[in-house]
Amino acid sequence: MMKKIALIFVLLLSFQGSSQEIKSYTWDEKPIFKEIPDEYKNQPAIVLFDKRWVHTRVGAYAYATFGMNHTAIKINKAEEINNYNKIKAQDNGYIRDVRDFHARVIKPNGEIKVLPQDKIIEAEIDKVKSIVFEGVEAGDILEYYFIIKENPISYGVEVFQKEIPVLFAEFTHTQEGVKFETFASPEFQSTDIKPKKVFTASNIPPFKEESSARNVKNLVKLIYMVYVPPMNTYGWNTFLPASYKKPTFQYFNKSQAREFIEKMDLGTLSTEEKLIKIDNYIKDNFDFVWRGETAKKVSNLNDGKLKLTANDIFDLYGFTLKELGINYKVVVGMSRFIGDVDTEKFVVPLTHEFMYYIPETQKFLSPYEKHLCYGYPMYEVQGSTAKTYDPANKEFHKLTFPITPAEFSVNESQSNVSLSDDLLMTSIEKLYSNTGYDGQLFRNWITYFKENKEEKDLSEFIKNKIFGDDFDLKMINYSFEHQEFKYNYTNTPFTIKVKAEAKESLTENAGNLVLVNLGKMIGKQANLYQETERKWDVDINYAKTFKHKIIFNIPNGYEVESFKDLVIDKKMGGDESKNCSFKSTAKVEGNQLIVEVFEIYKSINYPKETYQEYRNVINASSDFTKASVVLRPKK
């Protein structure tokens, strides 16, 4: 008996020791920092170390999380001081107490100036404490640490990579009465120093933000989750059956759901037809209860436009499929720009995407994506791996999301361009259409603007999407074709007809010649002139095709001198089925110049080794927008 009491006493001391250790953390009186490598000596600032420690305790009478952040930054250039001299004790929204907050400046000669405690300021609204380093000069080291006490939090994301190099990163966790699980970037090494688990990484390079890159996924970071043993609610084998064993509802009941299914009259339809009708009706008639709104009980699910919680809408799909005997799987994916679905667990801090997969048709239902129709999944998950759960057979499998072909998402335009007699005014009649992901997104945007914005906002939105925000023109009128959601299922082009007049002249005189900037008619184009090198692969949203036709009515008294700048041909080498290209042609037919553009991106991934070829294609489209036809007076 005495042995048992002694053991309990030892354990209590151990728990108390872990809590006390983090609460009594302090810095070294005379710190020694790692030597800065030559490659980083010209950086504007350098993080000498970034140390973080999380301690969670959960017991009968003890519920708390303690967090410690200790950082030292060397300022090399004076202009960087304002970027790093303001420090907040971050609160995660649940702070109860800032237990300790210290800051000091270490001069190049070793002199240490500790900031007095009266320099710590507490905000009136959110009660967050902060401090500002004063009198900082180039060459100084800013060092600070703070310890906070919070309500227990079950997960967190610790990002260590910054816009400046980090010489040393450290994450420590200790715990009492909980299971602490970590998911770290490969740059980290882990060590068990009982009762601590310590993760360290050295020489983390500055993060380079690049367009069309998996920037979030590429960050050097550490993710953690906390749960109380023996429960492991995050394991897929527990989480999916518990969440999706059978659909349940909060604001209506099963009898109402069955009545809803009956009134849709699906009996004689094929599986494909049933799925289209179900998806179309729900997307047309149900909207989500947004933040700040209150959900209400529903008396009749067929009663026109209704608002439901996102979970009730998701479960309404599942219940309908189950009642109709349509086999389905719950699918969990993740945007490929954020990360990969873990094979064993639902990693809570990362955003996961939930949908249904229909094995019979090999298509997807996306209840949470208002704009997306039954068919392909959301573009962010293309090519990635998902976790699936079959509630009927209680089976788990993997699934690779399909990648849409470039012919699925097509952007097409036809512009008829005429100049006034004095060549100062340009009249434009443009037909602009989209299919695939672009068509579905555009339909949704237009619906949103028509329901929530003023007419002038809608007009400005259309102008910017079709012509670009740097084209000064006046919208005369516009109209839509095939705007209804139902056209998504047949991938019918969503079309906008626009009539406009350019306030700015597209013409420029060069002696007796006239230059007309026709390339501008395809709209504003991105370019990669400044991005000469690439760190990451290029990952675009989805494969797509652009087709443009420009019909230019040659003014009376003029003829075409040259259109060579409007003729461009750029193409990547390698696999024909995965490359990209830009090609434009021009020809004179009677009193018209006909210009045609064909641009295609057949893959969603372009390795950084082929970046220069990809860059040439992107820049070709930008070059085209600057291209002009040259006119001369007829002799």
mmCIF file of N, CA and C in Angstrom, residues 357-452:
data_model
loop_
_atom_site.group_PDB
_atom_site.id
_atom_site.type_symbol
_atom_site.label_atom_id
_atom_site.label_comp_id
_atom_site.label_asym_id
_atom_site.label_seq_id
_atom_site.Cartn_x
_atom_site.Cartn_y
_atom_site.Cartn_z
ATOM 1 N N TYR A 357 -19.119 10.239 -53.460
ATOM 2 C CA TYR A 357 -18.719 9.612 -54.720
ATOM 3 C C TYR A 357 -19.720 8.524 -55.051
ATOM 4 N N ILE A 358 -20.165 8.513 -56.307
ATOM 5 C CA ILE A 358 -21.138 7.518 -56.775
ATOM 6 C C ILE A 358 -20.404 6.496 -57.634
ATOM 7 N N PRO A 359 -20.120 5.300 -57.124
ATOM 8 C CA PRO A 359 -19.350 4.307 -57.899
ATOM 9 C C PRO A 359 -19.987 3.959 -59.239
ATOM 10 N N GLU A 360 -21.322 3.903 -59.286
ATOM 11 C CA GLU A 360 -22.004 3.504 -60.527
ATOM 12 C C GLU A 360 -21.697 4.466 -61.676
ATOM 13 N N THR A 361 -21.675 5.758 -61.396
ATOM 14 C CA THR A 361 -21.451 6.742 -62.450
ATOM 15 C C THR A 361 -20.026 7.295 -62.445
ATOM 16 N N GLN A 362 -19.271 6.997 -61.374
ATOM 17 C CA GLN A 362 -17.902 7.489 -61.194
ATOM 18 C C GLN A 362 -17.850 9.022 -61.191
ATOM 19 N N LYS A 363 -18.871 9.602 -60.564
ATOM 20 C CA LYS A 363 -18.945 11.060 -60.457
ATOM 21 C C LYS A 363 -19.149 11.470 -59.004
ATOM 22 N N PHE A 364 -19.073 12.785 -58.770
ATOM 23 C CA PHE A 364 -19.076 13.315 -57.412
ATOM 24 C C PHE A 364 -20.239 14.277 -57.187
ATOM 25 N N LEU A 365 -20.744 14.266 -55.962
ATOM 26 C CA LEU A 365 -21.690 15.273 -55.485
ATOM 27 C C LEU A 365 -20.962 16.121 -54.455
ATOM 28 N N SER A 366 -21.070 17.440 -54.582
ATOM 29 C CA SER A 366 -20.325 18.365 -53.711
ATOM 30 C C SER A 366 -21.300 19.273 -52.967
ATOM 31 N N PRO A 367 -21.909 18.795 -51.873
ATOM 32 C CA PRO A 367 -22.914 19.582 -51.160
ATOM 33 C C PRO A 367 -22.405 20.918 -50.629
ATOM 34 N N TYR A 368 -21.140 20.983 -50.241
ATOM 35 C CA TYR A 368 -20.625 22.210 -49.629
ATOM 36 C C TYR A 368 -20.198 23.257 -50.658
ATOM 37 N N GLU A 369 -20.140 22.880 -51.926
ATOM 38 C CA GLU A 369 -19.710 23.808 -52.978
ATOM 39 C C GLU A 369 -20.932 24.284 -53.748
ATOM 40 N N LYS A 370 -21.407 25.471 -53.424
ATOM 41 C CA LYS A 370 -22.645 25.993 -53.995
ATOM 42 C C LYS A 370 -22.589 26.106 -55.512
ATOM 43 N N HIS A 371 -21.425 26.413 -56.049
ATOM 44 C CA HIS A 371 -21.311 26.651 -57.492
ATOM 45 C C HIS A 371 -21.116 25.379 -58.300
ATOM 46 N N LEU A 372 -20.754 24.278 -57.641
ATOM 47 C CA LEU A 372 -20.256 23.097 -58.351
ATOM 48 C C LEU A 372 -21.350 22.055 -58.523
ATOM 49 N N CYS A 373 -21.559 21.629 -59.754
ATOM 50 C CA CYS A 373 -22.622 20.658 -60.029
ATOM 51 C C CYS A 373 -22.097 19.230 -59.921
ATOM 52 N N TYR A 374 -23.031 18.290 -59.855
ATOM 53 C CA TYR A 374 -22.714 16.855 -59.892
ATOM 54 C C TYR A 374 -21.856 16.564 -61.116
ATOM 55 N N GLY A 375 -20.741 15.866 -60.902
ATOM 56 C CA GLY A 375 -19.818 15.553 -61.998
ATOM 57 C C GLY A 375 -18.410 15.457 -61.456
ATOM 58 N N TYR A 376 -17.566 16.389 -61.865
ATOM 59 C CA TYR A 376 -16.197 16.422 -61.372
ATOM 60 C C TYR A 376 -16.154 17.007 -59.951
ATOM 61 N N PRO A 377 -15.119 16.661 -59.164
ATOM 62 C CA PRO A 377 -14.966 17.274 -57.834
ATOM 63 C C PRO A 377 -14.403 18.684 -57.969
ATOM 64 N N MET A 378 -14.277 19.389 -56.857
ATOM 65 C CA MET A 378 -13.689 20.726 -56.871
ATOM 66 C C MET A 378 -12.277 20.671 -57.434
ATOM 67 N N TYR A 379 -11.892 21.724 -58.168
ATOM 68 C CA TYR A 379 -10.627 21.675 -58.901
ATOM 69 C C TYR A 379 -9.413 21.585 -57.983
ATOM 70 N N GLU A 380 -9.526 22.088 -56.743
ATOM 71 C CA GLU A 380 -8.372 22.100 -55.848
ATOM 72 C C GLU A 380 -7.865 20.704 -55.496
ATOM 73 N N VAL A 381 -8.727 19.685 -55.602
ATOM 74 C CA VAL A 381 -8.315 18.341 -55.179
ATOM 75 C C VAL A 381 -7.841 17.470 -56.342
ATOM 76 N N GLN A 382 -7.890 17.969 -57.559
ATOM 77 C CA GLN A 382 -7.553 17.161 -58.729
ATOM 78 C C GLN A 382 -6.182 16.495 -58.590
ATOM 79 N N GLY A 383 -6.137 15.214 -58.918
ATOM 80 C CA GLY A 383 -4.872 14.491 -58.921
ATOM 81 C C GLY A 383 -4.394 14.048 -57.557
ATOM 82 N N SER A 384 -5.052 14.486 -56.487
ATOM 83 C CA SER A 384 -4.633 14.112 -55.141
ATOM 84 C C SER A 384 -5.367 12.851 -54.684
ATOM 85 N N THR A 385 -4.945 12.317 -53.548
ATOM 86 C CA THR A 385 -5.525 11.088 -53.019
ATOM 87 C C THR A 385 -6.508 11.407 -51.905
ATOM 88 N N ALA A 386 -7.632 10.682 -51.889
ATOM 89 C CA ALA A 386 -8.675 10.895 -50.889
ATOM 90 C C ALA A 386 -8.883 9.632 -50.064
ATOM 91 N N LYS A 387 -9.501 9.821 -48.904
ATOM 92 C CA LYS A 387 -9.947 8.714 -48.061
ATOM 93 C C LYS A 387 -11.440 8.545 -48.301
ATOM 94 N N THR A 388 -11.897 7.296 -48.489
ATOM 95 C CA THR A 388 -13.324 7.060 -48.706
ATOM 96 C C THR A 388 -13.866 6.098 -47.663
ATOM 97 N N TYR A 389 -15.168 6.276 -47.387
ATOM 98 C CA TYR A 389 -15.861 5.400 -46.439
ATOM 99 C C TYR A 389 -17.199 5.009 -47.033
ATOM 100 N N ASP A 390 -17.437 3.701 -47.094
ATOM 101 C CA ASP A 390 -18.703 3.157 -47.588
ATOM 102 C C ASP A 390 -19.563 2.789 -46.386
ATOM 103 N N PRO A 391 -20.576 3.609 -46.030
ATOM 104 C CA PRO A 391 -21.383 3.329 -44.830
ATOM 105 C C PRO A 391 -22.152 2.014 -44.918
ATOM 106 N N ALA A 392 -22.563 1.622 -46.134
ATOM 107 C CA ALA A 392 -23.349 0.402 -46.280
ATOM 108 C C ALA A 392 -22.524 -0.836 -45.948
ATOM 109 N N ASN A 393 -21.279 -0.863 -46.390
ATOM 110 C CA ASN A 393 -20.421 -2.035 -46.181
ATOM 111 C C ASN A 393 -19.353 -1.825 -45.110
ATOM 112 N N LYS A 394 -19.348 -0.622 -44.516
ATOM 113 C CA LYS A 394 -18.360 -0.274 -43.470
ATOM 114 C C LYS A 394 -16.928 -0.514 -43.951
ATOM 115 N N GLU A 395 -16.643 -0.069 -45.174
ATOM 116 C CA GLU A 395 -15.330 -0.280 -45.786
ATOM 117 C C GLU A 395 -14.618 1.057 -46.021
ATOM 118 N N PHE A 396 -13.283 1.000 -45.913
ATOM 119 C CA PHE A 396 -12.449 2.173 -46.147
ATOM 120 C C PHE A 396 -11.555 1.906 -47.356
ATOM 121 N N HIS A 397 -11.422 2.886 -48.204
ATOM 122 C CA HIS A 397 -10.567 2.741 -49.381
ATOM 123 C C HIS A 397 -9.889 4.074 -49.693
ATOM 124 N N LYS A 398 -8.982 4.029 -50.662
ATOM 125 C CA LYS A 398 -8.367 5.239 -51.202
ATOM 126 C C LYS A 398 -8.964 5.521 -52.574
ATOM 127 N N LEU A 399 -8.909 6.773 -52.959
ATOM 128 C CA LEU A 399 -9.408 7.172 -54.268
ATOM 129 C C LEU A 399 -8.545 8.313 -54.778
ATOM 130 N N THR A 400 -8.191 8.262 -56.055
ATOM 131 C CA THR A 400 -7.447 9.362 -56.680
ATOM 132 C C THR A 400 -8.425 10.216 -57.474
ATOM 133 N N PHE A 401 -8.467 11.500 -57.169
ATOM 134 C CA PHE A 401 -9.391 12.393 -57.859
ATOM 135 C C PHE A 401 -8.995 12.549 -59.325
ATOM 136 N N PRO A 402 -9.980 12.537 -60.222
ATOM 137 C CA PRO A 402 -9.663 12.706 -61.651
ATOM 138 C C PRO A 402 -9.225 14.132 -61.961
ATOM 139 N N ILE A 403 -8.522 14.277 -63.073
ATOM 140 C CA ILE A 403 -8.084 15.588 -63.564
ATOM 141 C C ILE A 403 -8.873 15.894 -64.825
ATOM 142 N N THR A 404 -9.509 17.039 -64.863
ATOM 143 C CA THR A 404 -10.319 17.381 -66.034
ATOM 144 C C THR A 404 -9.418 17.708 -67.221
ATOM 145 N N PRO A 405 -9.851 17.364 -68.434
ATOM 146 C CA PRO A 405 -9.062 17.714 -69.624
ATOM 147 C C PRO A 405 -9.198 19.202 -69.933
ATOM 148 N N ALA A 406 -8.266 19.712 -70.706
ATOM 149 C CA ALA A 406 -8.269 21.131 -71.054
ATOM 150 C C ALA A 406 -9.509 21.515 -71.851
ATOM 151 N N GLU A 407 -10.139 20.538 -72.496
ATOM 152 C CA GLU A 407 -11.336 20.819 -73.298
ATOM 153 C C GLU A 407 -12.582 21.014 -72.432
ATOM 154 N N PHE A 408 -12.477 20.696 -71.130
ATOM 155 C CA PHE A 408 -13.631 20.843 -70.233
ATOM 156 C C PHE A 408 -13.871 22.307 -69.876
ATOM 157 N N SER A 409 -12.806 23.036 -69.569
ATOM 158 C CA SER A 409 -12.912 24.456 -69.202
ATOM 159 C C SER A 409 -12.381 25.302 -70.358
ATOM 160 N N VAL A 410 -13.300 25.861 -71.112
ATOM 161 C CA VAL A 410 -12.942 26.642 -72.305
ATOM 162 C C VAL A 410 -13.435 28.077 -72.139
ATOM 163 N N ASN A 411 -12.533 29.022 -72.332
ATOM 164 C CA ASN A 411 -12.863 30.447 -72.348
ATOM 165 C C ASN A 411 -12.805 30.915 -73.793
ATOM 166 N N GLU A 412 -13.909 31.427 -74.296
ATOM 167 C CA GLU A 412 -13.983 31.786 -75.709
ATOM 168 C C GLU A 412 -14.555 33.192 -75.844
ATOM 169 N N SER A 413 -14.028 33.947 -76.784
ATOM 170 C CA SER A 413 -14.567 35.281 -77.032
ATOM 171 C C SER A 413 -14.508 35.619 -78.510
ATOM 172 N N GLN A 414 -15.419 36.467 -78.914
ATOM 173 C CA GLN A 414 -15.388 37.036 -80.265
ATOM 174 C C GLN A 414 -15.657 38.528 -80.147
ATOM 175 N N SER A 415 -14.718 39.324 -80.618
ATOM 176 C CA SER A 415 -14.823 40.780 -80.530
ATOM 177 C C SER A 415 -14.940 41.374 -81.920
ATOM 178 N N ASN A 416 -15.971 42.195 -82.126
ATOM 179 C CA ASN A 416 -16.136 42.928 -83.375
ATOM 180 C C ASN A 416 -15.779 44.379 -83.086
ATOM 181 N N VAL A 417 -14.721 44.879 -83.739
ATOM 182 C CA VAL A 417 -14.131 46.174 -83.387
ATOM 183 C C VAL A 417 -14.219 47.130 -84.566
ATOM 184 N N SER A 418 -14.744 48.326 -84.292
ATOM 185 C CA SER A 418 -14.855 49.362 -85.321
ATOM 186 C C SER A 418 -14.359 50.693 -84.771
ATOM 187 N N LEU A 419 -13.700 51.492 -85.620
ATOM 188 C CA LEU A 419 -13.240 52.819 -85.229
ATOM 189 C C LEU A 419 -14.173 53.875 -85.801
ATOM 190 N N SER A 420 -14.277 54.983 -85.079
ATOM 191 C CA SER A 420 -15.051 56.111 -85.599
ATOM 192 C C SER A 420 -14.303 56.728 -86.776
ATOM 193 N N ASP A 421 -14.959 57.614 -87.508
ATOM 194 C CA ASP A 421 -14.349 58.212 -88.702
ATOM 195 C C ASP A 421 -13.063 58.962 -88.381
ATOM 196 N N ASP A 422 -13.029 59.577 -87.174
ATOM 197 C CA ASP A 422 -11.811 60.314 -86.794
ATOM 198 C C ASP A 422 -10.792 59.423 -86.083
ATOM 199 N N LEU A 423 -11.092 58.125 -85.973
ATOM 200 C CA LEU A 423 -10.212 57.110 -85.384
ATOM 201 C C LEU A 423 -9.977 57.277 -83.875
ATOM 202 N N LEU A 424 -10.774 58.129 -83.223
ATOM 203 C CA LEU A 424 -10.556 58.398 -81.801
ATOM 204 C C LEU A 424 -11.439 57.568 -80.876
ATOM 205 N N MET A 425 -12.524 57.046 -81.395
ATOM 206 C CA MET A 425 -13.463 56.264 -80.590
ATOM 207 C C MET A 425 -13.522 54.833 -81.129
ATOM 208 N N THR A 426 -13.565 53.869 -80.210
ATOM 209 C CA THR A 426 -13.630 52.452 -80.593
ATOM 210 C C THR A 426 -14.935 51.855 -80.102
ATOM 211 N N SER A 427 -15.692 51.248 -81.011
ATOM 212 C CA SER A 427 -16.915 50.531 -80.654
ATOM 213 C C SER A 427 -16.613 49.037 -80.627
ATOM 214 N N ILE A 428 -17.059 48.378 -79.573
ATOM 215 C CA ILE A 428 -16.754 46.955 -79.392
ATOM 216 C C ILE A 428 -18.038 46.182 -79.111
ATOM 217 N N GLU A 429 -18.257 45.154 -79.862
ATOM 218 C CA GLU A 429 -19.315 44.182 -79.564
ATOM 219 C C GLU A 429 -18.622 42.856 -79.278
ATOM 220 N N LYS A 430 -18.821 42.356 -78.063
ATOM 221 C CA LYS A 430 -18.056 41.179 -77.651
ATOM 222 C C LYS A 430 -18.976 40.085 -77.134
ATOM 223 N N LEU A 431 -18.705 38.877 -77.586
ATOM 224 C CA LEU A 431 -19.381 37.677 -77.090
ATOM 225 C C LEU A 431 -18.358 36.905 -76.269
ATOM 226 N N TYR A 432 -18.672 36.686 -74.995
ATOM 227 C CA TYR A 432 -17.717 36.073 -74.074
ATOM 228 C C TYR A 432 -18.390 34.876 -73.426
ATOM 229 N N SER A 433 -17.752 33.689 -73.493
ATOM 230 C CA SER A 433 -18.391 32.486 -72.953
ATOM 231 C C SER A 433 -17.387 31.628 -72.201
ATOM 232 N N ASN A 434 -17.923 30.848 -71.242
ATOM 233 C CA ASN A 434 -17.094 29.947 -70.425
ATOM 234 C C ASN A 434 -17.800 28.614 -70.254
ATOM 235 N N THR A 435 -17.003 27.552 -70.216
ATOM 236 C CA THR A 435 -17.523 26.230 -69.853
ATOM 237 C C THR A 435 -16.682 25.683 -68.708
ATOM 238 N N GLY A 436 -17.055 24.504 -68.232
ATOM 239 C CA GLY A 436 -16.281 23.830 -67.198
ATOM 240 C C GLY A 436 -16.254 24.592 -65.893
ATOM 241 N N TYR A 437 -15.113 24.524 -65.198
ATOM 242 C CA TYR A 437 -14.984 25.217 -63.911
ATOM 243 C C TYR A 437 -15.205 26.720 -64.063
ATOM 244 N N ASP A 438 -14.685 27.298 -65.158
ATOM 245 C CA ASP A 438 -14.864 28.729 -65.368
ATOM 246 C C ASP A 438 -16.342 29.077 -65.514
ATOM 247 N N GLY A 439 -17.080 28.266 -66.279
ATOM 248 C CA GLY A 439 -18.499 28.521 -66.467
ATOM 249 C C GLY A 439 -19.276 28.439 -65.165
ATOM 250 N N GLN A 440 -18.971 27.427 -64.345
ATOM 251 C CA GLN A 440 -19.697 27.252 -63.088
ATOM 252 C C GLN A 440 -19.374 28.381 -62.109
ATOM 253 N N LEU A 441 -18.108 28.773 -62.056
ATOM 254 C CA LEU A 441 -17.725 29.877 -61.178
ATOM 255 C C LEU A 441 -18.357 31.182 -61.639
ATOM 256 N N PHE A 442 -18.343 31.426 -62.950
ATOM 257 C CA PHE A 442 -18.886 32.669 -63.476
ATOM 258 C C PHE A 442 -20.395 32.749 -63.233
ATOM 259 N N ARG A 443 -21.098 31.654 -63.446
ATOM 260 C CA ARG A 443 -22.547 31.637 -63.160
ATOM 261 C C ARG A 443 -22.810 32.019 -61.704
ATOM 262 N N ASN A 444 -22.017 31.444 -60.816
ATOM 263 C CA ASN A 444 -22.207 31.697 -59.391
ATOM 264 C C ASN A 444 -21.898 33.150 -59.044
ATOM 265 N N TRP A 445 -20.829 33.705 -59.612
ATOM 266 C CA TRP A 445 -20.488 35.099 -59.356
ATOM 267 C C TRP A 445 -21.606 36.037 -59.811
ATOM 268 N N ILE A 446 -22.114 35.805 -61.018
ATOM 269 C CA ILE A 446 -23.155 36.676 -61.554
ATOM 270 C C ILE A 446 -24.413 36.592 -60.688
ATOM 271 N N THR A 447 -24.769 35.373 -60.274
ATOM 272 C CA THR A 447 -25.935 35.204 -59.401
ATOM 273 C C THR A 447 -25.740 35.973 -58.099
ATOM 274 N N TYR A 448 -24.537 35.864 -57.531
ATOM 275 C CA TYR A 448 -24.244 36.580 -56.280
ATOM 276 C C TYR A 448 -24.384 38.091 -56.475
ATOM 277 N N PHE A 449 -23.797 38.623 -57.536
ATOM 278 C CA PHE A 449 -23.860 40.067 -57.760
ATOM 279 C C PHE A 449 -25.293 40.533 -58.014
ATOM 280 N N LYS A 450 -26.058 39.744 -58.742
ATOM 281 C CA LYS A 450 -27.441 40.149 -59.036
ATOM 282 C C LYS A 450 -28.299 40.142 -57.778
ATOM 283 N N GLU A 451 -27.982 39.247 -56.828
ATOM 284 C CA GLU A 451 -28.785 39.127 -55.617
ATOM 285 C C GLU A 451 -28.310 40.033 -54.489
ATOM 286 N N ASN A 452 -27.035 40.436 -54.507
ATOM 287 C CA ASN A 452 -26.479 41.137 -53.349
ATOM 288 C C ASN A 452 -25.854 42.491 -53.644
#
